[in-house]
């Protein structure tokens, strides 16, 4: 897992394939909280019924943090299947 302390607010979160997954709201513990505007069907395969509230990416999926970009170890369409909600439950 990459050092999550290097992640900046409003950094882009992209899959290993370079596809946009979300935008960092902030880091909470070992998870990245995504902005509400990026929740939902931004990525093919995402469920639009989850729009309008924060989703989280587990820090274990972070492969690299460089400048203002967080690159995940999974492609975007796979990464969104690992998103969780505030309570930690899968989406």
PDB file of N, CA and C in Angstrom:
ATOM      1  N   UNK A   1       0.849  -1.187   0.000  1.00  0.00           N
ATOM      2  CA  UNK A   1       0.000   0.000   0.000  1.00  0.00           C
ATOM      3  C   UNK A   1       0.889   1.242   0.000  1.00  0.00           C
ATOM      4  N   UNK A   2       0.521   2.206  -0.796  1.00  0.00           N
ATOM      5  CA  UNK A   2       1.250   3.464  -0.870  1.00  0.00           C
ATOM      6  C   UNK A   2       0.984   4.295   0.394  1.00  0.00           C
ATOM      7  N   UNK A   3       1.813   5.304   0.624  1.00  0.00           N
ATOM      8  CA  UNK A   3       1.680   6.189   1.773  1.00  0.00           C
ATOM      9  C   UNK A   3       0.503   7.136   1.541  1.00  0.00           C
ATOM     10  N   UNK A   4      -0.587   6.917   2.250  1.00  0.00           N
ATOM     11  CA  UNK A   4      -1.794   7.723   2.060  1.00  0.00           C
ATOM     12  C   UNK A   4      -1.624   9.160   2.534  1.00  0.00           C
ATOM     13  N   UNK A   5      -0.613   9.429   3.360  1.00  0.00           N
ATOM     14  CA  UNK A   5      -0.403  10.800   3.847  1.00  0.00           C
ATOM     15  C   UNK A   5       0.043  11.728   2.715  1.00  0.00           C
ATOM     16  N   UNK A   6       0.451  11.170   1.589  1.00  0.00           N
ATOM     17  CA  UNK A   6       0.865  11.979   0.429  1.00  0.00           C
ATOM     18  C   UNK A   6      -0.299  12.361  -0.473  1.00  0.00           C
ATOM     19  N   UNK A   7      -1.503  11.933  -0.126  1.00  0.00           N
ATOM     20  CA  UNK A   7      -2.671  12.205  -0.961  1.00  0.00           C
ATOM     21  C   UNK A   7      -3.257  13.556  -0.601  1.00  0.00           C
ATOM     22  N   UNK A   8      -3.446  14.391  -1.611  1.00  0.00           N
ATOM     23  CA  UNK A   8      -3.987  15.736  -1.424  1.00  0.00           C
ATOM     24  C   UNK A   8      -5.480  15.779  -1.714  1.00  0.00           C
ATOM     25  N   UNK A   9      -6.176  16.673  -1.022  1.00  0.00           N
ATOM     26  CA  UNK A   9      -7.575  16.941  -1.299  1.00  0.00           C
ATOM     27  C   UNK A   9      -7.714  17.349  -2.761  1.00  0.00           C
ATOM     28  N   UNK A  10      -8.746  16.870  -3.418  1.00  0.00           N
ATOM     29  CA  UNK A  10      -9.074  17.146  -4.823  1.00  0.00           C
ATOM     30  C   UNK A  10      -8.136  16.474  -5.825  1.00  0.00           C
ATOM     31  N   UNK A  11      -7.302  15.528  -5.348  1.00  0.00           N
ATOM     32  CA  UNK A  11      -6.465  14.764  -6.272  1.00  0.00           C
ATOM     33  C   UNK A  11      -7.369  13.856  -7.109  1.00  0.00           C
ATOM     34  N   UNK A  12      -6.961  13.598  -8.336  1.00  0.00           N
ATOM     35  CA  UNK A  12      -7.686  12.672  -9.204  1.00  0.00           C
ATOM     36  C   UNK A  12      -7.362  11.247  -8.793  1.00  0.00           C
ATOM     37  N   UNK A  13      -8.364  10.398  -8.767  1.00  0.00           N
ATOM     38  CA  UNK A  13      -8.174   8.974  -8.518  1.00  0.00           C
ATOM     39  C   UNK A  13      -8.433   8.271  -9.844  1.00  0.00           C
ATOM     40  N   UNK A  14      -7.430   7.545 -10.330  1.00  0.00           N
ATOM     41  CA  UNK A  14      -7.563   6.859 -11.608  1.00  0.00           C
ATOM     42  C   UNK A  14      -7.244   5.374 -11.438  1.00  0.00           C
ATOM     43  N   UNK A  15      -7.860   4.584 -12.276  1.00  0.00           N
ATOM     44  CA  UNK A  15      -7.576   3.166 -12.278  1.00  0.00           C
ATOM     45  C   UNK A  15      -6.236   2.900 -12.932  1.00  0.00           C
ATOM     46  N   UNK A  16      -5.787   1.659 -12.873  1.00  0.00           N
ATOM     47  CA  UNK A  16      -4.525   1.262 -13.503  1.00  0.00           C
ATOM     48  C   UNK A  16      -4.574   1.501 -15.005  1.00  0.00           C
ATOM     49  N   UNK A  17      -5.782   1.544 -15.565  1.00  0.00           N
ATOM     50  CA  UNK A  17      -5.970   1.771 -16.989  1.00  0.00           C
ATOM     51  C   UNK A  17      -6.036   3.256 -17.352  1.00  0.00           C
ATOM     52  N   UNK A  18      -5.896   4.146 -16.346  1.00  0.00           N
ATOM     53  CA  UNK A  18      -5.914   5.586 -16.590  1.00  0.00           C
ATOM     54  C   UNK A  18      -7.292   6.209 -16.605  1.00  0.00           C
ATOM     55  N   UNK A  19      -8.341   5.423 -16.366  1.00  0.00           N
ATOM     56  CA  UNK A  19      -9.711   5.923 -16.378  1.00  0.00           C
ATOM     57  C   UNK A  19     -10.057   6.536 -15.024  1.00  0.00           C
ATOM     58  N   UNK A  20     -10.694   7.705 -15.067  1.00  0.00           N
ATOM     59  CA  UNK A  20     -11.081   8.446 -13.859  1.00  0.00           C
ATOM     60  C   UNK A  20     -12.059   7.637 -13.020  1.00  0.00           C
ATOM     61  N   UNK A  21     -11.756   7.487 -11.729  1.00  0.00           N
ATOM     62  CA  UNK A  21     -12.621   6.794 -10.778  1.00  0.00           C
ATOM     63  C   UNK A  21     -13.312   7.795  -9.863  1.00  0.00           C
ATOM     64  N   UNK A  22     -12.611   8.853  -9.491  1.00  0.00           N
ATOM     65  CA  UNK A  22     -13.185   9.838  -8.590  1.00  0.00           C
ATOM     66  C   UNK A  22     -12.201  10.935  -8.253  1.00  0.00           C
ATOM     67  N   UNK A  23     -12.619  11.782  -7.323  1.00  0.00           N
ATOM     68  CA  UNK A  23     -11.814  12.888  -6.832  1.00  0.00           C
ATOM     69  C   UNK A  23     -11.759  12.782  -5.317  1.00  0.00           C
ATOM     70  N   UNK A  24     -10.589  12.955  -4.759  1.00  0.00           N
ATOM     71  CA  UNK A  24     -10.401  12.835  -3.310  1.00  0.00           C
ATOM     72  C   UNK A  24     -11.100  13.974  -2.582  1.00  0.00           C
ATOM     73  N   UNK A  25     -11.944  13.609  -1.626  1.00  0.00           N
ATOM     74  CA  UNK A  25     -12.487  14.586  -0.691  1.00  0.00           C
ATOM     75  C   UNK A  25     -11.484  14.717   0.448  1.00  0.00           C
ATOM     76  N   UNK A  26     -11.109  13.565   1.036  1.00  0.00           N
ATOM     77  CA  UNK A  26     -10.057  13.520   2.056  1.00  0.00           C
ATOM     78  C   UNK A  26      -9.737  12.059   2.360  1.00  0.00           C
ATOM     79  N   UNK A  27      -8.664  11.863   3.103  1.00  0.00           N
ATOM     80  CA  UNK A  27      -8.294  10.534   3.568  1.00  0.00           C
ATOM     81  C   UNK A  27      -8.831  10.371   4.982  1.00  0.00           C
ATOM     82  N   UNK A  28      -9.514   9.263   5.239  1.00  0.00           N
ATOM     83  CA  UNK A  28     -10.034   8.957   6.567  1.00  0.00           C
ATOM     84  C   UNK A  28      -9.497   7.585   6.968  1.00  0.00           C
ATOM     85  N   UNK A  29      -8.540   7.584   7.845  1.00  0.00           N
ATOM     86  CA  UNK A  29      -7.929   6.323   8.276  1.00  0.00           C
ATOM     87  C   UNK A  29      -7.209   5.662   7.124  1.00  0.00           C
ATOM     88  N   UNK A  30      -7.624   4.453   6.788  1.00  0.00           N
ATOM     89  CA  UNK A  30      -6.980   3.732   5.693  1.00  0.00           C
ATOM     90  C   UNK A  30      -7.853   3.703   4.445  1.00  0.00           C
ATOM     91  N   UNK A  31      -8.782   4.686   4.343  1.00  0.00           N
ATOM     92  CA  UNK A  31      -9.668   4.783   3.173  1.00  0.00           C
ATOM     93  C   UNK A  31      -9.616   6.184   2.582  1.00  0.00           C
ATOM     94  N   UNK A  32      -9.879   6.244   1.291  1.00  0.00           N
ATOM     95  CA  UNK A  32      -9.986   7.524   0.592  1.00  0.00           C
ATOM     96  C   UNK A  32     -11.468   7.827   0.424  1.00  0.00           C
ATOM     97  N   UNK A  33     -11.879   8.965   0.925  1.00  0.00           N
ATOM     98  CA  UNK A  33     -13.259   9.413   0.774  1.00  0.00           C
ATOM     99  C   UNK A  33     -13.339  10.184  -0.537  1.00  0.00           C
ATOM    100  N   UNK A  34     -14.210   9.748  -1.439  1.00  0.00           N
ATOM    101  CA  UNK A  34     -14.383  10.434  -2.720  1.00  0.00           C
ATOM    102  C   UNK A  34     -15.444  11.521  -2.599  1.00  0.00           C
ATOM    103  N   UNK A  35     -15.351  12.535  -3.434  1.00  0.00           N
ATOM    104  CA  UNK A  35     -16.351  13.598  -3.427  1.00  0.00           C
ATOM    105  C   UNK A  35     -17.698  13.038  -3.868  1.00  0.00           C
ATOM    106  N   UNK A  36     -18.761  13.652  -3.410  1.00  0.00           N
ATOM    107  CA  UNK A  36     -20.110  13.214  -3.764  1.00  0.00           C
ATOM    108  C   UNK A  36     -20.357  13.290  -5.267  1.00  0.00           C
ATOM    109  N   UNK A  37     -19.796  14.291  -5.909  1.00  0.00           N
ATOM    110  CA  UNK A  37     -20.066  14.471  -7.338  1.00  0.00           C
ATOM    111  C   UNK A  37     -19.548  13.321  -8.181  1.00  0.00           C
ATOM    112  N   UNK A  38     -18.617  12.544  -7.651  1.00  0.00           N
ATOM    113  CA  UNK A  38     -18.071  11.417  -8.392  1.00  0.00           C
ATOM    114  C   UNK A  38     -18.725  10.094  -8.035  1.00  0.00           C
ATOM    115  N   UNK A  39     -19.712  10.116  -7.170  1.00  0.00           N
ATOM    116  CA  UNK A  39     -20.408   8.878  -6.821  1.00  0.00           C
ATOM    117  C   UNK A  39     -21.471   8.598  -7.870  1.00  0.00           C
ATOM    118  N   UNK A  40     -21.598   7.358  -8.247  1.00  0.00           N
ATOM    119  CA  UNK A  40     -22.612   6.993  -9.230  1.00  0.00           C
ATOM    120  C   UNK A  40     -22.007   6.457 -10.495  1.00  0.00           C
ATOM    121  N   UNK A  41     -22.653   6.705 -11.603  1.00  0.00           N
ATOM    122  CA  UNK A  41     -22.318   6.044 -12.869  1.00  0.00           C
ATOM    123  C   UNK A  41     -21.257   6.775 -13.680  1.00  0.00           C
ATOM    124  N   UNK A  42     -20.206   7.239 -13.070  1.00  0.00           N
ATOM    125  CA  UNK A  42     -19.113   7.880 -13.791  1.00  0.00           C
ATOM    126  C   UNK A  42     -18.323   6.867 -14.611  1.00  0.00           C
ATOM    127  N   UNK A  43     -18.232   5.667 -14.114  1.00  0.00           N
ATOM    128  CA  UNK A  43     -17.462   4.609 -14.755  1.00  0.00           C
ATOM    129  C   UNK A  43     -18.431   3.529 -15.192  1.00  0.00           C
ATOM    130  N   UNK A  44     -18.219   2.977 -16.374  1.00  0.00           N
ATOM    131  CA  UNK A  44     -19.072   1.901 -16.847  1.00  0.00           C
ATOM    132  C   UNK A  44     -19.122   0.786 -15.811  1.00  0.00           C
ATOM    133  N   UNK A  45     -20.311   0.346 -15.494  1.00  0.00           N
ATOM    134  CA  UNK A  45     -20.466  -0.709 -14.502  1.00  0.00           C
ATOM    135  C   UNK A  45     -20.830  -0.187 -13.127  1.00  0.00           C
ATOM    136  N   UNK A  46     -20.690   1.125 -12.902  1.00  0.00           N
ATOM    137  CA  UNK A  46     -21.045   1.686 -11.596  1.00  0.00           C
ATOM    138  C   UNK A  46     -22.562   1.793 -11.490  1.00  0.00           C
ATOM    139  N   UNK A  47     -23.082   1.656 -10.295  1.00  0.00           N
ATOM    140  CA  UNK A  47     -24.519   1.680 -10.044  1.00  0.00           C
ATOM    141  C   UNK A  47     -24.949   3.107  -9.733  1.00  0.00           C
ATOM    142  N   UNK A  48     -25.783   3.696 -10.597  1.00  0.00           N
ATOM    143  CA  UNK A  48     -26.198   5.093 -10.427  1.00  0.00           C
ATOM    144  C   UNK A  48     -27.116   5.291  -9.229  1.00  0.00           C
ATOM    145  N   UNK A  49     -27.623   4.224  -8.616  1.00  0.00           N
ATOM    146  CA  UNK A  49     -28.479   4.376  -7.439  1.00  0.00           C
ATOM    147  C   UNK A  49     -27.680   4.828  -6.227  1.00  0.00           C
ATOM    148  N   UNK A  50     -26.378   4.894  -6.363  1.00  0.00           N
ATOM    149  CA  UNK A  50     -25.529   5.303  -5.251  1.00  0.00           C
ATOM    150  C   UNK A  50     -25.016   6.724  -5.422  1.00  0.00           C
ATOM    151  N   UNK A  51     -25.673   7.510  -6.255  1.00  0.00           N
ATOM    152  CA  UNK A  51     -25.274   8.897  -6.450  1.00  0.00           C
ATOM    153  C   UNK A  51     -25.667   9.737  -5.241  1.00  0.00           C
ATOM    154  N   UNK A  52     -24.950  10.856  -5.042  1.00  0.00           N
ATOM    155  CA  UNK A  52     -25.349  11.840  -4.047  1.00  0.00           C
ATOM    156  C   UNK A  52     -24.823  11.619  -2.648  1.00  0.00           C
ATOM    157  N   UNK A  53     -23.971  10.652  -2.446  1.00  0.00           N
ATOM    158  CA  UNK A  53     -23.333  10.490  -1.145  1.00  0.00           C
ATOM    159  C   UNK A  53     -21.915   9.973  -1.360  1.00  0.00           C
ATOM    160  N   UNK A  54     -21.121  10.052  -0.324  1.00  0.00           N
ATOM    161  CA  UNK A  54     -19.705   9.711  -0.448  1.00  0.00           C
ATOM    162  C   UNK A  54     -19.486   8.206  -0.589  1.00  0.00           C
ATOM    163  N   UNK A  55     -18.520   7.871  -1.418  1.00  0.00           N
ATOM    164  CA  UNK A  55     -18.040   6.501  -1.532  1.00  0.00           C
ATOM    165  C   UNK A  55     -16.584   6.499  -1.089  1.00  0.00           C
ATOM    166  N   UNK A  56     -16.098   5.327  -0.724  1.00  0.00           N
ATOM    167  CA  UNK A  56     -14.743   5.192  -0.198  1.00  0.00           C
ATOM    168  C   UNK A  56     -13.983   4.133  -0.979  1.00  0.00           C
ATOM    169  N   UNK A  57     -12.689   4.367  -1.136  1.00  0.00           N
ATOM    170  CA  UNK A  57     -11.772   3.413  -1.759  1.00  0.00           C
ATOM    171  C   UNK A  57     -10.793   2.967  -0.677  1.00  0.00           C
ATOM    172  N   UNK A  58     -10.628   1.680  -0.521  1.00  0.00           N
ATOM    173  CA  UNK A  58      -9.683   1.155   0.453  1.00  0.00           C
ATOM    174  C   UNK A  58      -8.263   1.532   0.050  1.00  0.00           C
ATOM    175  N   UNK A  59      -7.483   1.976   1.009  1.00  0.00           N
ATOM    176  CA  UNK A  59      -6.099   2.377   0.750  1.00  0.00           C
ATOM    177  C   UNK A  59      -5.247   1.266   0.189  1.00  0.00           C
ATOM    178  N   UNK A  60      -5.648   0.016   0.412  1.00  0.00           N
ATOM    179  CA  UNK A  60      -4.911  -1.117  -0.119  1.00  0.00           C
ATOM    180  C   UNK A  60      -4.926  -1.192  -1.640  1.00  0.00           C
ATOM    181  N   UNK A  61      -5.858  -0.474  -2.264  1.00  0.00           N
ATOM    182  CA  UNK A  61      -5.921  -0.450  -3.725  1.00  0.00           C
ATOM    183  C   UNK A  61      -4.990   0.595  -4.337  1.00  0.00           C
ATOM    184  N   UNK A  62      -4.399   1.452  -3.505  1.00  0.00           N
ATOM    185  CA  UNK A  62      -3.538   2.519  -4.014  1.00  0.00           C
ATOM    186  C   UNK A  62      -2.173   1.949  -4.391  1.00  0.00           C
ATOM    187  N   UNK A  63      -1.838   2.092  -5.654  1.00  0.00           N
ATOM    188  CA  UNK A  63      -0.543   1.611  -6.150  1.00  0.00           C
ATOM    189  C   UNK A  63       0.507   2.706  -6.078  1.00  0.00           C
ATOM    190  N   UNK A  64       0.076   3.959  -6.323  1.00  0.00           N
ATOM    191  CA  UNK A  64       1.048   5.048  -6.421  1.00  0.00           C
ATOM    192  C   UNK A  64       0.358   6.388  -6.210  1.00  0.00           C
ATOM    193  N   UNK A  65       1.066   7.297  -5.575  1.00  0.00           N
ATOM    194  CA  UNK A  65       0.602   8.672  -5.429  1.00  0.00           C
ATOM    195  C   UNK A  65       1.678   9.551  -6.024  1.00  0.00           C
ATOM    196  N   UNK A  66       1.306  10.294  -7.064  1.00  0.00           N
ATOM    197  CA  UNK A  66       2.276  11.157  -7.723  1.00  0.00           C
ATOM    198  C   UNK A  66       1.618  12.480  -8.070  1.00  0.00           C
ATOM    199  N   UNK A  67       2.233  13.561  -7.637  1.00  0.00           N
ATOM    200  CA  UNK A  67       1.694  14.903  -7.840  1.00  0.00           C
ATOM    201  C   UNK A  67       0.265  14.954  -7.314  1.00  0.00           C
ATOM    202  N   UNK A  68      -0.689  15.217  -8.172  1.00  0.00           N
ATOM    203  CA  UNK A  68      -2.077  15.341  -7.748  1.00  0.00           C
ATOM    204  C   UNK A  68      -2.912  14.185  -8.311  1.00  0.00           C
ATOM    205  N   UNK A  69      -2.281  13.012  -8.413  1.00  0.00           N
ATOM    206  CA  UNK A  69      -2.950  11.842  -8.969  1.00  0.00           C
ATOM    207  C   UNK A  69      -2.721  10.622  -8.077  1.00  0.00           C
ATOM    208  N   UNK A  70      -3.803   9.918  -7.806  1.00  0.00           N
ATOM    209  CA  UNK A  70      -3.747   8.658  -7.073  1.00  0.00           C
ATOM    210  C   UNK A  70      -4.052   7.559  -8.084  1.00  0.00           C
ATOM    211  N   UNK A  71      -3.085   6.685  -8.315  1.00  0.00           N
ATOM    212  CA  UNK A  71      -3.283   5.579  -9.260  1.00  0.00           C
ATOM    213  C   UNK A  71      -3.556   4.307  -8.465  1.00  0.00           C
ATOM    214  N   UNK A  72      -4.625   3.622  -8.864  1.00  0.00           N
ATOM    215  CA  UNK A  72      -5.010   2.387  -8.208  1.00  0.00           C
ATOM    216  C   UNK A  72      -4.363   1.187  -8.886  1.00  0.00           C
ATOM    217  N   UNK A  73      -4.313   0.069  -8.184  1.00  0.00           N
ATOM    218  CA  UNK A  73      -3.716  -1.142  -8.740  1.00  0.00           C
ATOM    219  C   UNK A  73      -4.694  -1.916  -9.610  1.00  0.00           C
ATOM    220  N   UNK A  74      -5.961  -1.529  -9.606  1.00  0.00           N
ATOM    221  CA  UNK A  74      -6.993  -2.196 -10.407  1.00  0.00           C
ATOM    222  C   UNK A  74      -7.517  -1.234 -11.469  1.00  0.00           C
ATOM    223  N   UNK A  75      -7.971  -1.776 -12.587  1.00  0.00           N
ATOM    224  CA  UNK A  75      -8.625  -0.954 -13.599  1.00  0.00           C
ATOM    225  C   UNK A  75      -9.874  -0.319 -12.999  1.00  0.00           C
ATOM    226  N   UNK A  76     -10.297   0.803 -13.551  1.00  0.00           N
ATOM    227  CA  UNK A  76     -11.416   1.570 -13.000  1.00  0.00           C
ATOM    228  C   UNK A  76     -12.687   0.747 -12.877  1.00  0.00           C
ATOM    229  N   UNK A  77     -13.017  -0.045 -13.898  1.00  0.00           N
ATOM    230  CA  UNK A  77     -14.267  -0.807 -13.841  1.00  0.00           C
ATOM    231  C   UNK A  77     -14.252  -1.858 -12.740  1.00  0.00           C
ATOM    232  N   UNK A  78     -13.080  -2.316 -12.361  1.00  0.00           N
ATOM    233  CA  UNK A  78     -12.947  -3.266 -11.263  1.00  0.00           C
ATOM    234  C   UNK A  78     -12.902  -2.511  -9.927  1.00  0.00           C
ATOM    235  N   UNK A  79     -12.181  -1.410  -9.884  1.00  0.00           N
ATOM    236  CA  UNK A  79     -12.028  -0.639  -8.643  1.00  0.00           C
ATOM    237  C   UNK A  79     -13.370  -0.186  -8.088  1.00  0.00           C
ATOM    238  N   UNK A  80     -14.299   0.235  -8.953  1.00  0.00           N
ATOM    239  CA  UNK A  80     -15.590   0.710  -8.453  1.00  0.00           C
ATOM    240  C   UNK A  80     -16.387  -0.405  -7.793  1.00  0.00           C
ATOM    241  N   UNK A  81     -16.088  -1.652  -8.127  1.00  0.00           N
ATOM    242  CA  UNK A  81     -16.797  -2.756  -7.477  1.00  0.00           C
ATOM    243  C   UNK A  81     -16.318  -2.958  -6.041  1.00  0.00           C
ATOM    244  N   UNK A  82     -15.171  -2.359  -5.698  1.00  0.00           N
ATOM    245  CA  UNK A  82     -14.638  -2.453  -4.338  1.00  0.00           C
ATOM    246  C   UNK A  82     -14.988  -1.236  -3.487  1.00  0.00           C
ATOM    247  N   UNK A  83     -15.674  -0.244  -4.060  1.00  0.00           N
ATOM    248  CA  UNK A  83     -16.051   0.938  -3.287  1.00  0.00           C
ATOM    249  C   UNK A  83     -16.974   0.528  -2.153  1.00  0.00           C
ATOM    250  N   UNK A  84     -16.871   1.274  -1.055  1.00  0.00           N
ATOM    251  CA  UNK A  84     -17.737   1.046   0.091  1.00  0.00           C
ATOM    252  C   UNK A  84     -18.437   2.345   0.447  1.00  0.00           C
ATOM    253  N   UNK A  85     -19.420   2.242   1.321  1.00  0.00           N
ATOM    254  CA  UNK A  85     -20.115   3.418   1.824  1.00  0.00           C
ATOM    255  C   UNK A  85     -19.523   3.781   3.182  1.00  0.00           C
ATOM    256  N   UNK A  86     -20.033   4.836   3.798  1.00  0.00           N
ATOM    257  CA  UNK A  86     -19.470   5.342   5.043  1.00  0.00           C
ATOM    258  C   UNK A  86     -19.381   4.281   6.134  1.00  0.00           C
ATOM    259  N   UNK A  87     -20.370   3.414   6.201  1.00  0.00           N
ATOM    260  CA  UNK A  87     -20.394   2.392   7.237  1.00  0.00           C
ATOM    261  C   UNK A  87     -19.450   1.222   6.934  1.00  0.00           C
ATOM    262  N   UNK A  88     -18.782   1.276   5.777  1.00  0.00           N
ATOM    263  CA  UNK A  88     -17.831   0.231   5.410  1.00  0.00           C
ATOM    264  C   UNK A  88     -18.449  -0.903   4.623  1.00  0.00           C
ATOM    265  N   UNK A  89     -19.763  -0.867   4.449  1.00  0.00           N
ATOM    266  CA  UNK A  89     -20.431  -1.914   3.687  1.00  0.00           C
ATOM    267  C   UNK A  89     -20.197  -1.727   2.201  1.00  0.00           C
ATOM    268  N   UNK A  90     -20.105  -2.813   1.485  1.00  0.00           N
ATOM    269  CA  UNK A  90     -19.928  -2.765   0.032  1.00  0.00           C
ATOM    270  C   UNK A  90     -21.143  -2.125  -0.604  1.00  0.00           C
ATOM    271  N   UNK A  91     -20.920  -1.523  -1.741  1.00  0.00           N
ATOM    272  CA  UNK A  91     -22.006  -0.867  -2.463  1.00  0.00           C
ATOM    273  C   UNK A  91     -22.806  -1.890  -3.224  1.00  0.00           C
TER     274      UNK A  91
END
